[in-house]
XYZ file of C-alpha atoms in Angstrom:
705
model
C 4.794 48.728 -26.343
C 8.047 47.067 -27.568
C 8.781 45.922 -24.164
C 5.526 43.976 -23.915
C 5.877 42.637 -27.442
C 9.377 41.317 -27.246
C 8.652 38.572 -24.546
C 5.682 37.509 -26.545
C 7.561 37.231 -29.810
C 10.246 35.147 -28.069
C 7.725 32.713 -26.799
C 5.735 32.231 -30.063
C 8.890 32.151 -32.176
C 10.815 29.761 -30.061
C 13.627 32.203 -29.623
C 16.374 31.541 -26.980
C 16.303 33.151 -23.522
C 18.798 35.793 -23.043
C 22.233 34.238 -22.824
C 24.423 37.139 -22.643
C 24.639 37.225 -18.894
C 23.062 34.016 -17.214
C 24.149 35.257 -13.810
C 24.899 31.932 -12.077
C 23.989 31.592 -8.487
C 26.236 30.044 -5.803
C 24.214 26.869 -5.829
C 24.771 26.682 -9.654
C 28.474 27.327 -9.278
C 28.515 24.616 -6.554
C 26.712 22.199 -8.795
C 28.961 22.787 -11.671
C 32.265 22.488 -9.699
C 31.168 19.421 -8.041
C 31.388 17.451 -11.502
C 33.612 19.527 -13.680
C 37.218 18.782 -14.612
C 40.058 21.090 -15.173
C 41.830 21.646 -18.422
C 45.486 22.360 -18.859
C 44.860 26.030 -18.139
C 42.975 25.328 -14.947
C 39.655 26.271 -16.524
C 36.710 24.236 -15.135
C 34.479 22.424 -17.784
C 32.367 19.333 -18.363
C 32.643 16.743 -21.064
C 29.695 14.590 -21.900
C 30.450 12.273 -19.206
C 30.537 14.719 -16.383
C 27.451 16.359 -17.778
C 25.475 13.103 -17.508
C 26.867 12.553 -13.951
C 25.480 15.994 -13.062
C 22.005 15.461 -14.258
C 21.557 11.772 -13.730
C 22.629 10.233 -10.260
C 23.977 6.696 -10.416
C 21.292 5.561 -8.086
C 18.718 6.268 -10.657
C 16.716 3.511 -12.342
C 18.054 2.997 -15.900
C 16.130 -0.051 -17.131
C 13.750 2.218 -19.204
C 16.027 5.173 -20.256
C 19.664 3.978 -20.524
C 22.215 6.217 -18.687
C 24.168 6.714 -21.847
C 21.098 8.073 -23.759
C 21.026 11.177 -21.463
C 24.348 12.130 -23.294
C 22.244 13.438 -26.253
C 21.233 16.324 -23.970
C 24.803 17.247 -23.798
C 24.384 18.647 -27.357
C 21.662 20.921 -26.016
C 23.577 22.247 -23.350
C 26.674 22.822 -25.529
C 25.732 26.174 -26.659
C 28.845 26.904 -28.573
C 29.241 23.379 -30.086
C 32.833 23.055 -28.676
C 32.454 19.645 -27.127
C 32.680 21.092 -23.625
C 30.377 22.874 -21.330
C 31.454 25.968 -19.282
C 29.960 27.480 -16.177
C 27.995 29.896 -18.578
C 26.621 26.924 -20.554
C 25.715 25.087 -17.380
C 23.914 28.208 -16.047
C 21.921 28.534 -19.196
C 20.946 24.832 -19.043
C 19.951 25.048 -15.486
C 17.862 28.095 -16.380
C 16.284 26.153 -19.179
C 15.351 23.308 -16.765
C 13.393 25.931 -14.543
C 11.108 26.821 -17.442
C 7.521 25.442 -17.233
C 7.795 23.939 -20.721
C 11.426 22.816 -20.354
C 10.823 19.302 -21.742
C 9.551 20.692 -25.065
C 12.155 23.451 -25.277
C 14.945 20.903 -24.735
C 13.630 18.738 -27.455
C 13.264 21.660 -29.881
C 16.895 22.878 -29.182
C 18.056 19.291 -30.052
C 16.701 19.715 -33.681
C 17.846 23.437 -33.788
C 21.651 23.061 -33.828
C 22.081 26.403 -35.211
C 19.992 28.252 -32.622
C 17.643 29.977 -35.017
C 14.661 29.672 -32.828
C 12.861 27.593 -35.554
C 13.187 23.988 -36.514
C 13.972 23.401 -40.288
C 12.693 20.200 -41.943
C 15.992 19.211 -43.266
C 17.828 19.610 -39.942
C 15.110 17.741 -38.212
C 15.273 14.859 -40.546
C 18.990 14.761 -40.398
C 19.080 14.339 -36.599
C 16.167 11.935 -36.732
C 17.854 9.680 -39.338
C 21.168 9.744 -37.333
C 19.515 8.441 -34.290
C 16.859 6.076 -35.127
C 17.330 2.365 -35.094
C 18.051 0.688 -38.488
C 15.329 -2.072 -38.068
C 12.530 0.021 -36.758
C 9.254 0.074 -38.486
C 9.319 2.716 -41.044
C 7.797 6.158 -40.734
C 6.671 8.209 -43.706
C 7.520 11.849 -43.198
C 5.895 12.663 -46.394
C 2.545 11.392 -45.158
C -0.523 13.704 -44.953
C -0.268 14.004 -41.130
C 3.374 15.259 -41.351
C 2.624 17.684 -44.285
C 0.067 19.479 -42.069
C 3.101 20.580 -39.860
C 6.005 20.857 -42.225
C 4.062 21.417 -45.655
C 4.048 19.154 -48.602
C 7.185 18.178 -50.590
C 7.061 21.391 -52.884
C 6.172 23.699 -50.052
C 8.264 22.882 -47.017
C 8.390 25.373 -44.183
C 10.080 25.864 -40.924
C 8.242 25.046 -37.718
C 8.127 27.516 -34.902
C 8.640 26.182 -31.357
C 4.934 26.093 -30.457
C 4.172 24.179 -33.743
C 7.016 21.756 -33.231
C 5.819 21.109 -29.593
C 2.265 20.402 -30.854
C 3.691 18.030 -33.559
C 5.469 16.024 -30.834
C 2.398 15.802 -28.861
C 0.529 13.910 -31.673
C 3.582 11.994 -33.040
C 3.079 8.698 -31.034
C -0.358 8.286 -32.274
C 0.664 8.898 -35.857
C 3.682 6.348 -35.457
C 1.135 3.629 -34.130
C -1.302 4.254 -36.951
C 1.278 3.999 -39.649
C 2.911 0.899 -37.900
C -0.519 -0.890 -37.842
C -1.086 -0.123 -41.492
C 2.438 -1.384 -42.325
C 2.044 -4.682 -40.456
C -1.658 -5.260 -41.641
C -0.540 -6.578 -44.961
C -3.937 -8.089 -45.862
C -5.772 -4.830 -44.900
C -8.180 -6.742 -42.700
C -8.071 -4.352 -39.866
C -6.384 -6.876 -37.623
C -2.874 -7.837 -36.687
C -1.312 -10.692 -34.563
C -0.610 -10.268 -30.902
C 3.158 -10.295 -31.555
C 2.793 -7.667 -34.236
C 1.094 -5.439 -31.614
C 3.730 -6.236 -29.148
C 6.294 -5.018 -31.691
C 4.468 -1.754 -32.226
C 4.355 -0.914 -28.561
C 7.852 -1.958 -27.869
C 9.136 0.436 -30.655
C 6.915 3.427 -29.758
C 6.298 3.280 -26.152
C 8.660 0.928 -24.302
C 10.266 3.759 -22.358
C 6.920 4.897 -20.854
C 5.418 1.413 -19.839
C 5.981 -0.982 -16.927
C 7.769 -4.274 -17.512
C 4.420 -5.976 -16.332
C 2.495 -4.301 -18.998
C 5.125 -5.104 -21.601
C 5.324 -8.767 -20.669
C 1.530 -9.069 -20.996
C 0.788 -7.189 -24.199
C 0.011 -10.271 -26.015
C -2.998 -10.819 -23.757
C -4.946 -7.753 -25.233
C -6.604 -10.084 -27.804
C -8.367 -11.716 -24.864
C -10.829 -8.873 -24.438
C -12.641 -9.487 -27.611
C -13.502 -12.510 -29.688
C -10.748 -14.037 -31.872
C -7.105 -14.321 -31.486
C -6.125 -11.014 -33.493
C -6.099 -7.429 -32.227
C -8.076 -4.754 -34.000
C -7.211 -1.226 -34.722
C -9.811 -0.156 -32.185
C -8.073 -2.072 -29.648
C -4.727 -0.585 -30.459
C -6.120 2.991 -30.483
C -7.868 2.342 -27.116
C -4.785 1.101 -25.669
C -2.660 4.022 -26.877
C -5.333 6.464 -25.445
C -5.019 4.695 -22.095
C -1.226 5.070 -21.997
C -1.257 8.556 -23.251
C -3.489 9.547 -20.337
C -1.647 7.388 -17.567
C -1.276 10.375 -15.251
C -4.957 11.092 -15.520
C -5.834 7.307 -15.036
C -3.575 7.382 -11.920
C -5.472 10.395 -10.469
C -8.923 8.839 -11.084
C -7.932 5.391 -9.628
C -6.539 7.040 -6.520
C -9.684 9.170 -6.071
C -11.912 6.329 -6.622
C -10.157 3.813 -4.334
C -9.908 6.364 -1.485
C -13.674 6.980 -1.528
C -14.398 3.261 -1.609
C -15.138 1.672 1.757
C -12.905 -1.451 1.188
C -10.340 0.413 -0.950
C -11.424 -1.381 -4.245
C -13.271 -0.196 -7.244
C -15.220 -1.701 -10.339
C -14.963 -0.741 -13.953
C -18.257 1.202 -13.289
C -16.701 3.234 -10.316
C -13.716 4.116 -12.538
C -15.856 5.470 -15.332
C -18.158 7.462 -12.920
C -15.239 8.985 -11.205
C -13.563 9.795 -14.609
C -16.800 11.540 -15.596
C -17.052 13.295 -12.288
C -13.506 14.700 -12.481
C -13.472 15.497 -16.200
C -17.002 16.582 -16.382
C -17.219 14.497 -19.543
C -17.008 10.842 -20.314
C -13.273 10.930 -21.072
C -12.689 7.130 -21.400
C -14.659 4.850 -23.779
C -15.949 1.380 -22.461
C -13.066 -0.424 -24.528
C -10.518 1.769 -22.744
C -11.942 0.992 -19.310
C -12.035 -2.865 -20.324
C -8.307 -2.651 -21.280
C -7.192 -0.920 -18.067
C -8.938 -3.434 -15.943
C -7.913 -6.389 -18.026
C -4.275 -5.820 -17.410
C -4.720 -4.717 -13.753
C -6.546 -8.028 -12.957
C -4.334 -10.412 -14.769
C -2.605 -11.709 -11.577
C -5.780 -12.074 -9.584
C -8.899 -11.913 -11.744
C -11.549 -9.886 -9.887
C -14.220 -7.312 -10.898
C -12.998 -5.206 -7.725
C -9.401 -4.008 -7.738
C -7.425 -2.029 -5.279
C -4.873 0.806 -6.139
C -1.973 -1.661 -5.626
C -3.332 -3.798 -8.595
C -3.333 -0.787 -10.843
C 0.358 0.198 -9.960
C 1.904 -2.674 -12.164
C 0.006 -1.010 -15.179
C 0.323 2.760 -14.264
C 4.090 2.969 -12.815
C 6.635 2.643 -15.663
C 9.327 1.966 -12.909
C 7.544 -1.188 -11.823
C 9.814 -4.291 -12.305
C 9.063 -8.054 -11.997
C 10.993 -9.651 -9.117
C 14.044 -11.364 -10.096
C 14.071 -14.983 -8.887
C 17.112 -16.923 -7.781
C 16.909 -19.440 -10.587
C 16.353 -16.851 -13.249
C 14.335 -16.820 -16.297
C 14.693 -20.614 -16.936
C 12.260 -21.198 -13.964
C 9.238 -23.118 -15.336
C 5.703 -22.149 -14.718
C 5.166 -25.349 -12.697
C 8.030 -24.502 -10.393
C 6.660 -21.033 -9.956
C 3.266 -22.378 -9.034
C 4.670 -24.956 -6.547
C 6.895 -22.495 -4.978
C 4.123 -20.116 -4.555
C 1.792 -22.707 -2.977
C 4.554 -23.778 -0.672
C 5.457 -20.212 0.378
C 1.822 -19.385 0.893
C 1.243 -22.286 3.244
C 4.342 -21.621 5.076
C 3.345 -18.035 5.235
C 0.050 -18.859 6.681
C 1.507 -21.133 9.393
C 3.927 -18.414 10.490
C 1.373 -15.747 10.303
C -0.746 -17.784 12.744
C 2.218 -18.175 15.062
C 2.958 -14.567 14.835
C -0.659 -13.491 15.628
C -0.717 -16.083 18.430
C 2.539 -14.571 20.010
C 1.037 -10.854 19.654
C -2.258 -11.933 21.023
C -0.565 -13.462 24.111
C 1.468 -10.281 24.979
C -1.642 -8.167 24.356
C -3.931 -10.350 26.374
C -1.555 -10.337 29.264
C -1.268 -6.516 29.228
C -4.952 -6.138 29.077
C -5.524 -8.518 31.961
C -2.983 -6.852 34.204
C -4.406 -3.266 33.680
C -7.982 -4.317 34.968
C -7.077 -7.117 37.300
C -8.157 -5.310 40.586
C -11.585 -4.685 38.981
C -11.848 -8.464 38.138
C -11.026 -9.356 41.872
C -13.834 -7.085 43.155
C -16.299 -8.469 40.599
C -15.544 -12.115 41.601
C -16.028 -11.290 45.319
C -19.170 -9.429 44.669
C -20.600 -12.321 42.660
C -19.762 -14.885 45.248
C -21.331 -13.000 48.073
C -24.530 -15.189 48.831
C -25.979 -14.064 52.183
C -29.237 -12.163 52.136
C -28.970 -11.023 55.677
C -27.654 -7.508 55.867
C -25.721 -8.074 59.015
C -23.788 -10.847 57.260
C -23.092 -8.952 54.014
C -19.302 -8.494 53.843
C -19.440 -5.945 51.065
C -22.107 -3.213 50.588
C -21.047 -2.424 46.782
C -18.091 -2.633 44.512
C -16.365 0.471 46.020
C -16.786 -0.745 49.627
C -15.371 -4.182 48.359
C -12.185 -2.492 46.873
C -11.775 -0.343 49.968
C -11.803 -3.442 52.205
C -9.654 -5.473 50.138
C -7.028 -2.865 50.491
C -7.554 -2.147 54.209
C -7.520 -5.843 55.249
C -5.118 -7.456 52.643
C -3.063 -4.480 51.383
C -2.769 -3.139 47.764
C -1.167 -6.457 46.976
C -4.610 -7.989 47.737
C -6.015 -6.553 44.672
C -3.620 -8.680 42.711
C -4.322 -11.909 44.418
C -4.050 -14.762 41.751
C -2.716 -12.377 39.024
C 0.185 -14.699 38.081
C -1.895 -17.732 36.865
C -4.190 -15.062 35.108
C -1.264 -13.780 33.240
C -0.038 -17.165 32.270
C -3.425 -18.413 31.205
C -4.867 -15.256 29.590
C -2.034 -15.130 27.006
C -3.108 -18.410 25.142
C -6.645 -17.663 25.755
C -6.558 -13.966 24.191
C -4.260 -15.370 21.439
C -6.668 -18.125 20.465
C -9.618 -15.690 20.580
C -8.007 -13.079 18.386
C -6.474 -15.732 16.039
C -9.532 -17.781 15.609
C -11.778 -14.585 14.913
C -9.275 -13.427 12.333
C -9.213 -16.812 10.622
C -12.938 -17.522 10.583
C -13.761 -13.797 9.632
C -11.225 -13.962 6.708
C -12.786 -17.279 5.557
C -16.236 -15.788 5.230
C -15.077 -12.371 3.915
C -15.696 -11.866 0.233
C -12.345 -11.410 -1.538
C -13.861 -9.261 -4.302
C -15.562 -6.662 -2.171
C -13.971 -7.062 1.249
C -17.250 -7.249 3.064
C -18.762 -10.026 5.321
C -22.438 -10.883 5.874
C -23.336 -9.788 9.396
C -24.568 -13.268 10.561
C -20.962 -14.564 9.748
C -19.524 -11.738 11.863
C -21.490 -13.484 14.835
C -20.304 -16.958 13.780
C -16.584 -15.683 13.646
C -16.898 -14.081 17.171
C -18.850 -17.047 18.612
C -16.159 -19.634 17.243
C -13.505 -17.501 18.871
C -15.330 -17.581 22.290
C -15.962 -21.247 22.031
C -12.379 -22.196 21.219
C -10.956 -20.141 24.109
C -12.710 -22.178 26.802
C -10.198 -24.878 26.735
C -7.764 -22.354 28.459
C -10.499 -20.041 29.899
C -12.062 -22.539 32.326
C -8.844 -23.907 34.259
C -7.697 -20.345 34.462
C -10.841 -18.969 35.719
C -11.320 -21.666 38.550
C -7.660 -21.200 39.806
C -8.066 -17.436 39.664
C -11.351 -17.378 41.394
C -10.212 -19.571 44.218
C -7.159 -17.531 44.783
C -9.252 -14.241 44.674
C -11.630 -15.248 47.404
C -9.383 -17.022 49.861
C -8.341 -13.635 51.171
C -11.836 -12.888 52.493
C -12.018 -16.407 53.965
C -8.884 -16.013 55.928
C -10.355 -12.753 57.311
C -13.578 -14.384 58.419
C -12.179 -17.704 59.782
C -8.887 -17.738 61.661
C -6.132 -20.245 60.910
C -7.233 -20.943 57.294
C -4.034 -21.346 55.417
C -3.412 -19.633 52.022
C -3.248 -21.867 49.122
C -1.071 -21.778 46.100
C -2.213 -22.026 42.476
C -0.287 -25.451 42.196
C -2.119 -26.713 45.282
C -5.392 -25.712 43.772
C -4.517 -27.542 40.483
C -3.358 -30.747 42.199
C -6.436 -30.760 44.559
C -8.949 -30.115 41.615
C -7.377 -32.729 39.240
C -7.802 -32.498 35.433
C -11.711 -33.090 35.535
C -12.091 -30.517 38.464
C -10.335 -27.957 36.431
C -13.362 -27.965 33.872
C -15.883 -27.645 36.442
C -18.475 -24.960 35.327
C -17.162 -25.366 31.603
C -20.870 -25.413 30.444
C -21.389 -21.929 32.015
C -18.225 -20.716 30.702
C -19.272 -21.651 27.138
C -22.481 -19.795 27.605
C -20.605 -16.826 28.746
C -17.782 -16.647 26.183
C -19.624 -17.575 22.995
C -22.209 -14.724 23.274
C -19.538 -12.399 24.727
C -17.414 -12.835 21.638
C -20.352 -12.982 19.187
C -21.483 -9.499 20.447
C -18.053 -7.934 21.079
C -16.121 -8.574 17.685
C -18.880 -7.364 15.269
C -19.566 -4.433 17.403
C -15.773 -3.509 17.585
C -15.455 -3.801 13.864
C -18.581 -1.768 13.097
C -17.404 1.044 15.531
C -14.145 1.260 13.868
C -15.527 1.243 10.355
C -18.733 3.109 10.655
C -18.115 5.573 13.367
C -14.473 6.331 13.244
C -14.157 5.768 9.414
C -11.436 3.163 9.470
C -10.488 2.103 5.755
C -7.517 0.326 4.107
C -6.144 3.915 3.374
C -6.985 5.376 6.919
C -5.574 3.719 10.093
C -6.978 4.602 13.473
C -4.962 5.984 16.348
C -4.495 4.212 19.740
C -7.202 6.433 21.575
C -9.756 5.416 18.764
C -8.980 1.722 19.064
C -9.238 1.936 22.863
C -12.490 3.721 22.540
C -13.940 1.260 20.127
C -12.857 -1.691 22.251
C -14.229 -0.081 25.449
C -17.595 0.708 23.837
C -17.927 -2.762 22.228
C -17.235 -4.332 25.622
C -19.889 -2.766 27.587
C -23.029 -4.693 26.058
C -20.953 -7.768 25.605
C -19.988 -7.753 29.367
C -23.383 -6.716 30.862
C -25.643 -9.065 28.714
C -23.497 -12.063 29.729
C -23.254 -11.318 33.458
C -25.829 -13.905 34.449
C -23.738 -16.723 32.986
C -20.652 -15.413 34.767
C -22.388 -15.393 38.018
C -23.428 -19.202 37.541
C -19.838 -19.949 36.443
C -18.447 -18.187 39.434
C -20.774 -19.919 42.003
C -20.007 -23.414 40.336
C -16.221 -22.772 40.571
C -15.996 -21.399 44.098
C -15.586 -24.076 46.737
C -18.832 -23.911 48.761
C -18.315 -22.869 52.477
C -19.706 -24.377 55.544
C -23.585 -23.752 55.701
C -23.810 -22.685 52.050
C -25.613 -24.525 49.315
C -23.483 -26.608 47.224
C -24.466 -26.544 43.510
C -24.697 -29.691 41.465
C -24.893 -28.442 37.982
C -25.580 -25.439 35.882
C -29.333 -25.872 36.063
C -29.412 -26.530 39.646
C -27.318 -23.479 40.312
C -29.565 -21.126 38.257
C -32.755 -22.345 39.946
C -31.142 -22.066 43.491
C -29.822 -18.613 42.940
C -33.224 -17.325 41.435
C -35.088 -19.050 44.344
C -32.860 -17.815 47.230
C -31.650 -14.439 46.092
C -33.897 -13.341 43.189
C -33.432 -12.162 39.624
C -31.041 -9.355 40.688
C -28.542 -11.965 41.944
C -27.816 -12.825 38.302
C -26.333 -9.252 37.666
C -24.358 -9.107 40.710
C -21.002 -7.403 39.861
C -22.543 -6.292 36.519
C -21.145 -2.743 36.881
C -17.733 -4.028 37.864
C -17.830 -6.556 35.093
C -18.374 -3.666 32.542
C -15.614 -1.740 34.071
C -13.329 -4.722 33.891
C -14.348 -6.273 30.654
C -14.865 -3.107 28.643
C -11.448 -1.488 29.176
C -9.727 -4.872 29.363
C -10.624 -5.677 25.741
C -9.943 -2.101 24.704
C -6.509 -2.399 26.175
C -5.967 -5.968 24.614
C -6.996 -5.035 21.089
C -5.325 -1.744 21.066
C -2.092 -3.432 22.291
C -2.537 -6.042 19.737
C -3.000 -3.634 16.725
C -0.155 -1.448 18.055
C 2.145 -4.504 18.347
C 1.209 -5.521 14.798
C 2.617 -2.091 13.706
C 5.716 -2.135 15.936
C 6.466 -5.911 15.532
C 5.316 -6.834 12.026
C 5.677 -10.362 10.897
C 9.203 -10.884 9.206
C 8.774 -10.081 5.608
C 5.461 -8.060 6.010
C 7.441 -4.956 6.577
C 8.852 -5.205 3.078
C 5.151 -5.498 1.769
C 4.179 -2.752 3.920
C 6.950 -0.596 2.683
C 6.017 -1.414 -0.971
C 2.229 -0.627 -0.188
C 3.233 2.626 1.456
C 5.361 3.582 -1.737
C 2.447 2.609 -3.888
C 0.002 4.741 -2.008
C 2.461 7.676 -1.779
C 3.577 7.349 -5.363
C 1.964 10.571 -6.371
C 4.708 12.517 -4.312
C 7.717 12.112 -6.478
C 10.539 10.835 -4.712
C 12.979 12.857 -6.769
C 11.065 16.090 -5.983
C 13.048 19.119 -4.758
C 15.428 21.544 -6.261
C 18.438 19.276 -5.920
C 16.742 16.681 -8.186
C 15.200 19.090 -10.630
C 17.770 18.370 -13.410
C 16.952 14.617 -13.174
C 13.056 15.207 -13.344
C 13.121 17.527 -16.222
C 15.859 15.669 -18.205
C 13.930 12.415 -17.671
C 10.748 14.048 -19.006
C 12.654 15.574 -21.999
C 14.061 12.033 -22.722
C 10.510 10.581 -22.776
C 9.526 13.063 -25.417
C 12.638 12.584 -27.667
C 12.097 8.829 -27.302
C 8.856 9.170 -28.724
C 10.427 9.674 -32.021
C 12.440 6.350 -31.587
C 13.322 4.155 -28.640
C 16.995 4.229 -29.558
C 17.411 7.919 -29.640
C 20.934 8.845 -28.503
C 22.407 5.270 -29.105
C 23.016 5.012 -32.855
C 22.528 1.277 -34.021
C 21.203 0.500 -30.481
C 24.842 0.398 -28.959
C 26.303 2.384 -26.074
C 28.462 5.421 -27.319
C 32.122 4.603 -27.990
C 34.342 5.429 -24.916
C 31.474 5.315 -22.315
C 32.265 3.595 -19.013
C 30.666 3.888 -15.429
C 32.901 5.753 -12.862
C 35.180 3.492 -10.933
C 34.245 3.076 -7.185
C 35.649 5.743 -5.122
C 37.074 7.832 -8.027
C 36.307 10.044 -10.970
C 34.673 8.415 -14.022
C 37.048 7.899 -17.024
C 36.825 7.388 -20.720
C 38.148 4.265 -22.326
C 39.405 3.730 -25.695
C 37.258 0.683 -26.627
C 33.603 0.412 -27.035
C 31.676 -1.049 -24.182
């Protein structure tokens, strides 16, 4: 029974773990020897400086908890109070760091210098007074709250470890209550915004981001008047006390949102779902959303908006001209940078669209050639039909003109399709962005058709000249086969022969084809990605999914616009001897219908689907892959920041090798709840402290830093 009782008694009484034989592992020895120095007898030991180097890497962020403040933990690790840490001391400290309640036990040992397992009120007060800053807001340790833990003046008692840990848990709330009462001189229940800021800076600065600290004075804006009530202060304190839980709720809610953004109602509903009770009050939710939306006021916020509030390591960017930069200069610089960024972004999209368009066109060009020849085939007499179907056409092209015949006219296609596809993709992005609601990230479906149709209309300036040159190059092979002595013409000859006006022959038919094609294609593509494959701001699709979405979207767009494509082809191909010469779009449509029937308007329809569907699939997949591989200069930084934001739940310092830093930092946060300057008496770095010289061991200097 005693064997069972002993561990229980040790836990409840806060007794030390067995320190007789800590049995250091090989890794513990290696960690110790890495930072230890030798004394005159060759014995390894750590002074305060080496100890801090061992638990806090120099690449750590020290703008919240100063590096020298970690030195106070040296007194916890120095078991024998000799001013030096041996291998045995280090092994005990490492074992302590591995305990599940390491942070609280480290704090308790700091106030139990004699190692009794209990915290005496006098010893606690002595350490507290030695480390607190002289000009801090006073705290009454004789108050009713404190007496509940240590007893009244006449009946003080020692605190066990669990009692001490529970007192630390509620200490910050009591400090804020007393500070508010101290500053509320007229007992009105209100204080000035600067007084509120002073309270938070003295009690919670080490746990809050620079962004939050810089904007504390704006808390008065959430209610009427220019002062801050005690209810506001308590609500703010409750939010910062539950920051980790707020982080979890916001992540969960934004991941479920279609556009990655949430409202105040979404947050409260998700909190109630996760906690099973309404954990946050309406005022607390108001405060959270108030600070998260300060930069860009909106009722819908993304996770990146909350990071400035939730992440204590967040820092404001340092400008080249420093803190003296005026607000006007900031706004002017922001406006200029924003305009320049938009211009460069458009150029970047244009370049990527050009490459992606050329790639897509090249991949399906043989199908396009077959489609054109099928559409240009006019004769109704079976004996004069050159091709029976698309497969027969492809086979005869290869037989009569070789495999290279399938790529007749590909060069002007690649040259022209680059700006054509670039314009289409860029205009669609710009118009779609213009009509998208910035708050919800959604767009009304008629505006989706407007965006796609606008893109199709703008591309015709490049599409029509490209199409007429390409089509004439594609069909001249079959003319040479039927009529001997017909010379092959180059693209330049065709351009010179047609002239500027001739290059835009059939432009009206081209508009009738391209506007509805893009109006159908782009909305369908986006809805397939979002509604079928589940694309969200947090979930990116793979190349196969993008290809599939593009191919499916291209099918209805290609087939339903085939009649206009047939008319365009007939208008742009030079009429041969004995064939009807079309005068305009209306004449062409009437003539084709009269001479060949309704089916003629869908000639090459299957080939057009086989060409257009995969072509736009290849083009858009290539476009999105290129955006990932070749991001706009500067966007890779933003993407890295965004990724860091989204993966912030995975601690960058996780792992056994970083355990001392993780647990030491958490312990320091607990200790600093007592006073922000703990570990640095009078708010100055300890005497003799200096950073290590580059390339050598750190040293102690004789003068104060």
